[in-house]
CSV table of C-alpha atoms and ligand atoms in Angstrom, one decimal:
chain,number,residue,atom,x,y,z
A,1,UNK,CA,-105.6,219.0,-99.1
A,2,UNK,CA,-102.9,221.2,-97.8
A,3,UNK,CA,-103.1,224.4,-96.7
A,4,UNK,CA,-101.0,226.5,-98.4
A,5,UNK,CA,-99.5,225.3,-102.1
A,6,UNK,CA,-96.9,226.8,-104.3
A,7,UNK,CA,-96.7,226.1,-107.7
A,8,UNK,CA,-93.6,227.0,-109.9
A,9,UNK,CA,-93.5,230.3,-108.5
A,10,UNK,CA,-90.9,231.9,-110.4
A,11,UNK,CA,-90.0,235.6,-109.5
A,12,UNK,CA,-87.4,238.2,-111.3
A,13,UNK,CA,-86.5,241.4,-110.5
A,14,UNK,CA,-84.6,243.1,-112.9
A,15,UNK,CA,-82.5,240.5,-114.6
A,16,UNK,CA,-82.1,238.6,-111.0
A,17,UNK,CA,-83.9,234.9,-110.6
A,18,UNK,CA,-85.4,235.4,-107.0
A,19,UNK,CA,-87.4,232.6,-107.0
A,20,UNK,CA,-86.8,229.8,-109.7
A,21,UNK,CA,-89.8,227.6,-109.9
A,22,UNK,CA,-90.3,226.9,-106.7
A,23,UNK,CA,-93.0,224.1,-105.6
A,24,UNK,CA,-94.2,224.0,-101.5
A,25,UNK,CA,-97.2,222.3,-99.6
A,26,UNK,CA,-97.6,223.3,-96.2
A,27,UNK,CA,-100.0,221.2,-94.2
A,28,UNK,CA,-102.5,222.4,-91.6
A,29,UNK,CA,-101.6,223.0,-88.3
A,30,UNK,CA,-97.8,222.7,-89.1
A,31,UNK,CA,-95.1,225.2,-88.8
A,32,UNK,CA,-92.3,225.0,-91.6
A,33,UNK,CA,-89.4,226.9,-91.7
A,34,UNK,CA,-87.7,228.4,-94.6
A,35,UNK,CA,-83.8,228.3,-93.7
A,36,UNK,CA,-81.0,230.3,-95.9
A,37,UNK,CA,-78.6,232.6,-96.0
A,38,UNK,CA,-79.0,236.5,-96.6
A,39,UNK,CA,-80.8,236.9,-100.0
A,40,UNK,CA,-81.9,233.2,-100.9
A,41,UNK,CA,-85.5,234.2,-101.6
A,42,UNK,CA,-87.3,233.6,-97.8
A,43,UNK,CA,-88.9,237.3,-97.4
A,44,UNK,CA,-89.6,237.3,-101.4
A,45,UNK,CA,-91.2,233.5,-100.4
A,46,UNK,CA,-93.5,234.9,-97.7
A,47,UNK,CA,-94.8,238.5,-99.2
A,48,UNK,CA,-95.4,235.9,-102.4
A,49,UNK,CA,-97.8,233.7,-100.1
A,50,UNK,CA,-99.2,237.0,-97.9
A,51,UNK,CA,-100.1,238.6,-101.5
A,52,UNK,CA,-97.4,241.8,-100.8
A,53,UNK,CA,-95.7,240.6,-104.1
A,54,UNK,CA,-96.8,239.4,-107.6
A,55,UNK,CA,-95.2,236.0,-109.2
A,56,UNK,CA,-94.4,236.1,-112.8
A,57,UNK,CA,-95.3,232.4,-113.3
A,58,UNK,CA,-96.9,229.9,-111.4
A,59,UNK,CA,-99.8,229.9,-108.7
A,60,UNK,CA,-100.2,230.5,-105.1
A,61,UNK,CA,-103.5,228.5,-103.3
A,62,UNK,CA,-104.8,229.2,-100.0
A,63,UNK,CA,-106.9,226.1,-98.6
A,64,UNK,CA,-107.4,225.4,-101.7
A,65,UNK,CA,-108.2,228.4,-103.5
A,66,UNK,CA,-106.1,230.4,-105.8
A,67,UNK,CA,-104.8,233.7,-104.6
A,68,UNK,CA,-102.8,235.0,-107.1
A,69,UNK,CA,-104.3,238.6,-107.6
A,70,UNK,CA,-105.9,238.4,-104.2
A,71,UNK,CA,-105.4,241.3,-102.3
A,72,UNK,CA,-103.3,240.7,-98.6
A,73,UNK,CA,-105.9,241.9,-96.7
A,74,UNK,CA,-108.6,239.0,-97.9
A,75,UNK,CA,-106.3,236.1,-97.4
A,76,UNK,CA,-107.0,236.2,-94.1
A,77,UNK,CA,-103.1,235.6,-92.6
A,78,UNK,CA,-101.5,237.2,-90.1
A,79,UNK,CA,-97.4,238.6,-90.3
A,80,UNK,CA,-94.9,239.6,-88.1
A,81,UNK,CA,-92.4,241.4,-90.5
A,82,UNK,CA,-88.5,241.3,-90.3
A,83,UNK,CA,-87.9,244.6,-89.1
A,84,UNK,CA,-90.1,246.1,-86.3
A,85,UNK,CA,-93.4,246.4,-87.4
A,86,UNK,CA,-95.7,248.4,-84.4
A,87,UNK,CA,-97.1,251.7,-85.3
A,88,UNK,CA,-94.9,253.9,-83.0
A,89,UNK,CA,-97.8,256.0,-82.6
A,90,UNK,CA,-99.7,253.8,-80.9
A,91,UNK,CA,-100.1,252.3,-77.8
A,92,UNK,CA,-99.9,248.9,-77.1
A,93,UNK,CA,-103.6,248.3,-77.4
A,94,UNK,CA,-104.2,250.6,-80.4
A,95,UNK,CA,-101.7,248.7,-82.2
A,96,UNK,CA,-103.7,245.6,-81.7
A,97,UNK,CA,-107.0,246.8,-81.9
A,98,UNK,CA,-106.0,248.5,-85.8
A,99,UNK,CA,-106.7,245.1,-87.0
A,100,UNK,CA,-109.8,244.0,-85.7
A,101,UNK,CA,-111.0,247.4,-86.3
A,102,UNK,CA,-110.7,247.1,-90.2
A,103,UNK,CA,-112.1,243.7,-89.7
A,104,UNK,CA,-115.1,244.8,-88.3
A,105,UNK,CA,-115.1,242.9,-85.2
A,106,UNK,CA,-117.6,244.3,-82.5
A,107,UNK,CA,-116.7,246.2,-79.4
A,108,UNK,CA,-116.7,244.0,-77.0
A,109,UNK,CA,-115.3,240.9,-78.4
A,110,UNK,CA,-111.9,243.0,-80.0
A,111,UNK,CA,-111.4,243.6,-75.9
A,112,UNK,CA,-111.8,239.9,-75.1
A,113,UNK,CA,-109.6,239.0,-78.2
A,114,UNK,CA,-107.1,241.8,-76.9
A,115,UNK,CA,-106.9,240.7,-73.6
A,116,UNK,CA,-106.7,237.1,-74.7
A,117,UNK,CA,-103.8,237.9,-76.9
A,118,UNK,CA,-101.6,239.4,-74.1
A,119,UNK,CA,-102.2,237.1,-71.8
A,120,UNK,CA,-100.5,234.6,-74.5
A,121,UNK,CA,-97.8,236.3,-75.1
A,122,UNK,CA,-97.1,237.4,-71.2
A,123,UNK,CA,-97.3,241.3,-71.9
A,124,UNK,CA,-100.9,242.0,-69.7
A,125,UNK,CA,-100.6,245.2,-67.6
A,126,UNK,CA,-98.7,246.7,-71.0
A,127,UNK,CA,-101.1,247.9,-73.0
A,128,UNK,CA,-101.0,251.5,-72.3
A,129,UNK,CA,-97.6,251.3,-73.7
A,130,UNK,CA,-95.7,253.2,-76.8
A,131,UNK,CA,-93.4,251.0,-78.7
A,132,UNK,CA,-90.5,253.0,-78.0
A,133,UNK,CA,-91.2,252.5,-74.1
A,134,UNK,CA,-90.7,248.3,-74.8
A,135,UNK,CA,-87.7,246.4,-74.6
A,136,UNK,CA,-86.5,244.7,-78.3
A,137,UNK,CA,-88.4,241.2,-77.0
A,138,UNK,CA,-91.1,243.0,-75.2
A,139,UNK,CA,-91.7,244.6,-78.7
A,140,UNK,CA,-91.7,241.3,-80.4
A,141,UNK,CA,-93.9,239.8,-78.6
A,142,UNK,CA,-96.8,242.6,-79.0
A,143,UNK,CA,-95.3,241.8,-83.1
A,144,UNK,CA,-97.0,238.7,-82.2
A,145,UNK,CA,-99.7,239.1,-80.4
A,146,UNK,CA,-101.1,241.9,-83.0
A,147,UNK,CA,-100.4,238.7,-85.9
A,148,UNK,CA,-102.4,236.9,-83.3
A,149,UNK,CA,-105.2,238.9,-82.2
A,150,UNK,CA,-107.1,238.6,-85.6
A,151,UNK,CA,-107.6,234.8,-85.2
A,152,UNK,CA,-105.7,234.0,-88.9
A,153,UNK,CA,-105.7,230.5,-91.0
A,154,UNK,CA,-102.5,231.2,-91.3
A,155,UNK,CA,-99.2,233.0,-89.6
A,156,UNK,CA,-96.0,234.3,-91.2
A,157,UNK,CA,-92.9,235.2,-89.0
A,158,UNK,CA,-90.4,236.9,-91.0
A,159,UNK,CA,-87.0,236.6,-88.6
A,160,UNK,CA,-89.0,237.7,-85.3
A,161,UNK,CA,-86.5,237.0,-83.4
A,162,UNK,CA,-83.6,238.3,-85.1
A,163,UNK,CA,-83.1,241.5,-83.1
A,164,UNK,CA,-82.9,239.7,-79.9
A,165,UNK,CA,-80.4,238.5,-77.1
A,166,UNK,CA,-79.0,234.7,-77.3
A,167,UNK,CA,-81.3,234.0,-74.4
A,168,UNK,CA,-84.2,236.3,-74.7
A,169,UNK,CA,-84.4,234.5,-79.1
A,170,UNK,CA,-84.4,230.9,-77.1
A,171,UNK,CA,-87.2,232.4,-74.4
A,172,UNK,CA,-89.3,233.2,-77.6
A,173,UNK,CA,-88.2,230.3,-79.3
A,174,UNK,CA,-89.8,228.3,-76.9
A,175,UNK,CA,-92.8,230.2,-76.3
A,176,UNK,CA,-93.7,230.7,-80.0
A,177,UNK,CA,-93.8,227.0,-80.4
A,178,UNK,CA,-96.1,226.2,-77.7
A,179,UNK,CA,-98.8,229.4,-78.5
A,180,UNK,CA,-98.4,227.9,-82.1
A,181,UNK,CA,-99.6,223.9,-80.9
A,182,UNK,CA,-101.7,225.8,-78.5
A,183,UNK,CA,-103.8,227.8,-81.4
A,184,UNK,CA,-102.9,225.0,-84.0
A,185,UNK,CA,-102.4,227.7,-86.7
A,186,UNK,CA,-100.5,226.8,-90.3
A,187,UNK,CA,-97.4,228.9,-89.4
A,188,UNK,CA,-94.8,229.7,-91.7
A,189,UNK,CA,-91.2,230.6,-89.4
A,190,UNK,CA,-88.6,232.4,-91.3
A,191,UNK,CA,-84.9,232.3,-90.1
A,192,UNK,CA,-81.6,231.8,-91.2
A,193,UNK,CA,-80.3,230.2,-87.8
A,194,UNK,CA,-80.2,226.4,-88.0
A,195,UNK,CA,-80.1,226.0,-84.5
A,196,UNK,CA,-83.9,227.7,-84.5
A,197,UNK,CA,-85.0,225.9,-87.5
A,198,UNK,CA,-84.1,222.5,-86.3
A,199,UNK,CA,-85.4,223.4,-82.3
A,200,UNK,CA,-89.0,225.1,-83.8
A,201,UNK,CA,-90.1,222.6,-87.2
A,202,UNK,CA,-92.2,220.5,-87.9
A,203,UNK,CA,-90.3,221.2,-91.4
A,204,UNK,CA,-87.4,222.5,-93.0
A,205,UNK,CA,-87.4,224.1,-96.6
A,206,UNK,CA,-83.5,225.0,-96.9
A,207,UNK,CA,-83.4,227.8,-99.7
A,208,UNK,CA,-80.5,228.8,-101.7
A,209,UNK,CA,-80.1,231.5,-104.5
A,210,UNK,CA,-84.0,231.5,-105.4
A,211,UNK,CA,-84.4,227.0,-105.1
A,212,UNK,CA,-85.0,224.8,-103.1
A,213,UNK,CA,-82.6,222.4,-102.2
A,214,UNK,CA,-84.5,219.7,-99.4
A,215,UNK,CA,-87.5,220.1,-97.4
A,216,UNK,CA,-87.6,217.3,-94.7
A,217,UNK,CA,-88.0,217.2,-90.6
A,218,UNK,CA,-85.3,218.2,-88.8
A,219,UNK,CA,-83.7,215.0,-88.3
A,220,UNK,CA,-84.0,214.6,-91.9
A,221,UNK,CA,-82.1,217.3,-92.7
A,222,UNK,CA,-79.2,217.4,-90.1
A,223,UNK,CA,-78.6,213.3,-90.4
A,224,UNK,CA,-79.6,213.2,-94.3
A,225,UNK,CA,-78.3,216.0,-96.0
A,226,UNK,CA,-78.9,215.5,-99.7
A,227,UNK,CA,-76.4,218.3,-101.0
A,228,UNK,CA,-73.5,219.6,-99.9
A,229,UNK,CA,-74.8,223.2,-99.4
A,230,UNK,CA,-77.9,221.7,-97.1
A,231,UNK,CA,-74.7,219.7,-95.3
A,232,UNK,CA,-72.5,222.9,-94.7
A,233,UNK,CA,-75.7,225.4,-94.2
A,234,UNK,CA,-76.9,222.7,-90.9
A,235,UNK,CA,-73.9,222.1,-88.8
A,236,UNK,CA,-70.2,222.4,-88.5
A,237,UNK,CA,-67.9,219.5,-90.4
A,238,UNK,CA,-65.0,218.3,-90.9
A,239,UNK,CA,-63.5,217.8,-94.0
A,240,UNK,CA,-61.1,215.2,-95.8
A,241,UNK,CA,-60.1,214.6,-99.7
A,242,UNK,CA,-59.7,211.2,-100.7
A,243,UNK,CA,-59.6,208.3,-103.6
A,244,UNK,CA,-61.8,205.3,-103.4
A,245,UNK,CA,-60.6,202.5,-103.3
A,246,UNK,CA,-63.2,200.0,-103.2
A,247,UNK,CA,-66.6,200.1,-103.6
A,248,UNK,CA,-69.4,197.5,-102.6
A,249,UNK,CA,-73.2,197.1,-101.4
A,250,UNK,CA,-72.0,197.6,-97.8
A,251,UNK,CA,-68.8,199.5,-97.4
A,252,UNK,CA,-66.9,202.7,-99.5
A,253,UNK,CA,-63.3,202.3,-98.5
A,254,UNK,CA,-61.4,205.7,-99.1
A,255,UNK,CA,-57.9,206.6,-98.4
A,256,UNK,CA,-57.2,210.3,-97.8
A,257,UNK,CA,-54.5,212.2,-99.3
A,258,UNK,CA,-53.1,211.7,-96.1
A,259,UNK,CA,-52.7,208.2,-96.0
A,260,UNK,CA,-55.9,207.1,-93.5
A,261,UNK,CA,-57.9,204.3,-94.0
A,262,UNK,CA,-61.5,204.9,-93.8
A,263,UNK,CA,-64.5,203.2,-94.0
A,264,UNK,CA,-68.0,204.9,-95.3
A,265,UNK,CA,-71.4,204.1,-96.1
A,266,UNK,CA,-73.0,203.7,-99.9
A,267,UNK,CA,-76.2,205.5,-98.5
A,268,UNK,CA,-74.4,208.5,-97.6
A,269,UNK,CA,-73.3,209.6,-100.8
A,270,UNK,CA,-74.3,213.5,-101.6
A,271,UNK,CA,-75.3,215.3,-104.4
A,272,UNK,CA,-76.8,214.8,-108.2
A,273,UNK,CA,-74.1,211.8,-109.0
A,274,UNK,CA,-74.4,208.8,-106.7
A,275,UNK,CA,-72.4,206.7,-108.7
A,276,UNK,CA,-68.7,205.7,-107.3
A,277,UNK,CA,-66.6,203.3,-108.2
A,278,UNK,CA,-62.7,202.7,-107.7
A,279,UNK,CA,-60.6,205.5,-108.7
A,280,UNK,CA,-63.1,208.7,-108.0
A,281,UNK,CA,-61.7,211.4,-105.8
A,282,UNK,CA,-64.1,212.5,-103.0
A,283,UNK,CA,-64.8,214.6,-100.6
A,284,UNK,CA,-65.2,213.3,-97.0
A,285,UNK,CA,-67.4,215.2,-94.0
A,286,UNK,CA,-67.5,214.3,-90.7
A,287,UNK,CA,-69.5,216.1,-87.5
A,288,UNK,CA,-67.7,217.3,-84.6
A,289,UNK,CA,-70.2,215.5,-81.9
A,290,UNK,CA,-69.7,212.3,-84.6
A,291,UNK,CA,-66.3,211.5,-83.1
A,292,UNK,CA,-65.3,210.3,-80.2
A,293,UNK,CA,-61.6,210.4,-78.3
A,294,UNK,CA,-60.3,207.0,-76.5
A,295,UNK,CA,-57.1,205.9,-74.8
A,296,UNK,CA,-56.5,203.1,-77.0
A,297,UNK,CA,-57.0,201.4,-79.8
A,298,UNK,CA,-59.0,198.9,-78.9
A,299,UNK,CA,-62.5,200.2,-79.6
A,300,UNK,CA,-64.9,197.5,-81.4
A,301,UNK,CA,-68.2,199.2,-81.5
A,302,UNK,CA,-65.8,201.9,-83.7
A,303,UNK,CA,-65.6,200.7,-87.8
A,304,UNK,CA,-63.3,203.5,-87.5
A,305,UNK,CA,-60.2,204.4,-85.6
A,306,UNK,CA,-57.1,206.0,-85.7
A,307,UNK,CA,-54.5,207.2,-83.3
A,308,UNK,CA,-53.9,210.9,-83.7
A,309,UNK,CA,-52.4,213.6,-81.4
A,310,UNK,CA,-54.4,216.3,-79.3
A,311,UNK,CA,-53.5,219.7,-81.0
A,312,UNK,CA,-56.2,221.6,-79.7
A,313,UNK,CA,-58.5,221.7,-76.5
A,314,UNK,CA,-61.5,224.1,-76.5
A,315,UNK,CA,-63.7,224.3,-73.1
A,316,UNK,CA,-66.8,225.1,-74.2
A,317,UNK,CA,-69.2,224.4,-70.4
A,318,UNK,CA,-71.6,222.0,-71.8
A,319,UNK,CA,-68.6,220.3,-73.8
A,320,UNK,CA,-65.3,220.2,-75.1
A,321,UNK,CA,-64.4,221.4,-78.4
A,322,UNK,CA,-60.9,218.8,-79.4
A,323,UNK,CA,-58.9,219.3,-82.2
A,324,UNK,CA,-56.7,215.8,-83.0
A,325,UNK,CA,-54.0,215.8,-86.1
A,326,UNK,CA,-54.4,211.8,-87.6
A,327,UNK,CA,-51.2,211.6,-89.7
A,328,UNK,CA,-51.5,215.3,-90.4
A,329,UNK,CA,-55.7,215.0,-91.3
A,330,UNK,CA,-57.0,217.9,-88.4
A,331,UNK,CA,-60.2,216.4,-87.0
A,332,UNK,CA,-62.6,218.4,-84.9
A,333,UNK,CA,-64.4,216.4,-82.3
A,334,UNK,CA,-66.9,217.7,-79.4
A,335,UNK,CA,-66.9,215.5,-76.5
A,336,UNK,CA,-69.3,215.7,-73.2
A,337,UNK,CA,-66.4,215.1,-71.4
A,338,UNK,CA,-62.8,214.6,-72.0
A,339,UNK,CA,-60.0,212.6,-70.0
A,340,UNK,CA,-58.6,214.9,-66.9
A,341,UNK,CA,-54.5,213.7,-68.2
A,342,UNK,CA,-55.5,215.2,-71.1
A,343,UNK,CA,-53.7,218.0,-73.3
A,344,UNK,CA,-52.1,219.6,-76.0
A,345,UNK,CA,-50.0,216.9,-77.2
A,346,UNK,CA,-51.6,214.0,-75.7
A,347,UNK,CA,-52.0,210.7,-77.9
A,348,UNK,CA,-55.6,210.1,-78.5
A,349,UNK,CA,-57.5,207.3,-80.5
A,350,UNK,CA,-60.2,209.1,-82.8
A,351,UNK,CA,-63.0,206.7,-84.0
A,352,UNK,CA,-66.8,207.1,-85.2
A,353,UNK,CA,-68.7,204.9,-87.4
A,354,UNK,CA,-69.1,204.7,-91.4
A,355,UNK,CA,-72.9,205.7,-91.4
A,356,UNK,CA,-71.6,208.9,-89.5
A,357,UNK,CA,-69.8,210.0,-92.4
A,358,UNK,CA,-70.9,211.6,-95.4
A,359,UNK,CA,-69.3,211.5,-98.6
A,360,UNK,CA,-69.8,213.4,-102.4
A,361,UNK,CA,-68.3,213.3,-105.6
A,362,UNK,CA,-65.4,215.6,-106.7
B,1,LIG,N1,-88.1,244.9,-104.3
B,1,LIG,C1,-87.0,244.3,-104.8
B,1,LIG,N2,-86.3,244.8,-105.9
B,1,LIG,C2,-85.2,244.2,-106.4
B,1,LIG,N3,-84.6,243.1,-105.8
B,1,LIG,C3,-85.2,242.7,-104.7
B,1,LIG,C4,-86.4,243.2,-104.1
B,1,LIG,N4,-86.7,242.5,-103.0
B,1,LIG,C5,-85.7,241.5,-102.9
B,1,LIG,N5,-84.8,241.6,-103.9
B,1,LIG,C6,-83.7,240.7,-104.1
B,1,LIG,O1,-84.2,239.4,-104.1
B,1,LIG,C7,-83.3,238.5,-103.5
B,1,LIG,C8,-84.0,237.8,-102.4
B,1,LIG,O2,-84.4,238.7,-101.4
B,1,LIG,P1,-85.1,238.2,-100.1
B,1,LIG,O3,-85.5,239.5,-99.3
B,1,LIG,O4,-86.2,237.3,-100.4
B,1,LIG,O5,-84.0,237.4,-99.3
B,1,LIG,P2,-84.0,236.7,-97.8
B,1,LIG,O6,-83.8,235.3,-98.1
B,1,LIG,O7,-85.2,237.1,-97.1
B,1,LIG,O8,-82.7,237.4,-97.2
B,1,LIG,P3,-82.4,237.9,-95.7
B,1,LIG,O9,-82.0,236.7,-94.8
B,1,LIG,O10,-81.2,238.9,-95.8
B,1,LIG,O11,-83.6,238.6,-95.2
B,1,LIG,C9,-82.1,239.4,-103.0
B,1,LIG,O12,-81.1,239.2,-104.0
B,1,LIG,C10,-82.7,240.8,-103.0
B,1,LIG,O13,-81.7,241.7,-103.2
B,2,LIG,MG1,-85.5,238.3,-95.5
């Protein structure tokens, strides 16, 4: 039995669909992430499950049980919310102890818990701390701990680490995951950074205006992208327009309005109509790390190859960011390493392979 179920939760405010029948298992011990842009329905989502909001159809079921009507407080969860959430009255300690204190959890055990707590989030030797005398991160983190502290089936994290640095978010990142294997908890992640979603899941629910369009492990989602939008939301592309021109169990061949030749696979095909045949416009995608640059033409492990010119070098550290014109198609490509004679202007051979390619319907 799963943990947490949603069924055909369907929200309005106003005359605005927030949530449009929505239907979500979440299985113990996981942690699934609901990814989307600004407004989708993720917050609506989690104040739905924590009992903050009211559905106007469907039902909401906690291990089993059916909560709608159940009041937050006896569905035993704990939440971090998406904008700082500490009393700023109190200390450190009093803002964990609040909880177990309306729980009714005995002296001597809410220190243990307490202490235990802050050790897992790395804050001991804090507690006689305001809020307004923590960093943003150091803030987070007693966020967490207080979510923590009263031993919930299940955790919600609305953005937590939104506020934060680039590297203080990954610190967290990281250190989130490992409390939430540690404890085993059903957690529920909220964020609309695909980086964080595909580096923290178990699961990915990508949300968009109030539906869900794919829910799937994060190698499900980034290599098989069932719509467009979950395509575009995970990941940077390429793009190309182009007619089919023949179509069989193996191979889609297209040529671009540009004039290239290219190769695709029949399992990659996006969106509500799979159907191709001869004729049908397309749209082509293509990932940046997808392609890579060689000298010549001669590449055989490549179904796909084309001799292009360099038109754009990008250093980015870790990699190079290369942008190659093929007859006038731009192609992005991000390579490890590149070759040292390279530049603007150099002539390059681009190649990657059909499966690599995705391809939907105009
Ligand atoms: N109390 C409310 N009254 C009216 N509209 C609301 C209310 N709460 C949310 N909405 C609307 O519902 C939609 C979904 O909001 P929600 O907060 O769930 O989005 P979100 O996915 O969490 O976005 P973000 O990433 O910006 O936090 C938005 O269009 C929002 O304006
Ligand atoms: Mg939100």
């Amino acid at each position: 039995m799963p943990d947490v179920e949603i069924r055909g939760a369907y929200k309005k405010f106003g005359s605005n669909v927030v949530l449009n029948g929505i239907d979500l298992d979440i299985q113990q011990g996981e942690l699934l992430t609901l990814l989307g842009p600004s407004g989708c329905g993720k917050t609506t989502t989690l104040n739905v499950i924590a009992g903050f909001l009211d559905i106007d159809q469907g039902e909401v079921y906690i291990k089993g049980k059916k909560m709608n009507k159940v009041p937050p407080y006896k569905r035993d969860l704990g939440m971090v919310f998406q904008t700082y959430s500490l009393f700023p009255h109190m200390t450190v300690y009093e803002n964990l102890n609040f909880g177990l204190s309306l729980h009714k959890v005995e002296k001597a055990e809410r220190k243990r818990r307490i202490a235990y707590a802050m050790e897992l989030v790395k804050m001991v030797g804090l507690e006689g701390r305001y809020p307004r005398e923590m960093s943003g991160g150091q803030r987070q983190r007693v966020a967490i701990a207080r979510a923590l502290v009263v031993q919930p089936k299940l955790l919600l994290l609305d953005e937590p680490l939104s506020n934060l640095d680039a590297k203080l978010r990954h610190e967290l990142r990281i250190e989130i995951k490992r409390l939430q294997k540690e404890l085993g908890v059903t957690t529920i992640f909220v964020t609309h950074d695909q980086e964080e979603a595909l580096s923290l899941s178990d699961r990915i629910v990508v949300m968009n205006k109030g539906n869900i369009e794919q829910i799937g492990t994060p190698g499900e989602i980034y290599q098989h992208p069932k719509t467009e939008f979950v395509f575009h939301f995970i990941g940077k592309s390429t793009r190309m327009d182009g007619v089919v021109k023949s179509i069989d169990r193996q191979s889609i061949q297209v040529q671009t309005q540009t004039g290239l030749q290219v190769s695709a696979d029949p399992n990659n095909i996006m969106g509500e109509d799979r159907r191709l045949q001869a004729g049908d416009e397309v749209k082509l995608y293509i990932r940046p790390e997808k392609i890579s640059l060689h000298m010549a033409a001669d590449q055989p492990s490549l179904d796909n190859a084309h001799k292009g010119m360099i038109t754009q070098m990008n250093y980015l550290g870790s990699a190079w960011e290369v942008e190659v014109s093929l007859s006038g198609e731009a192609i992005q490509s991000l390579c490890p390493a590149v070759n040292p004679a390279w530049s603007v202007g150099s002539e390059v051979y681009a190649g990657w392979q059909s499966p690599d390619m995705m391809l939907i319907k105009k």
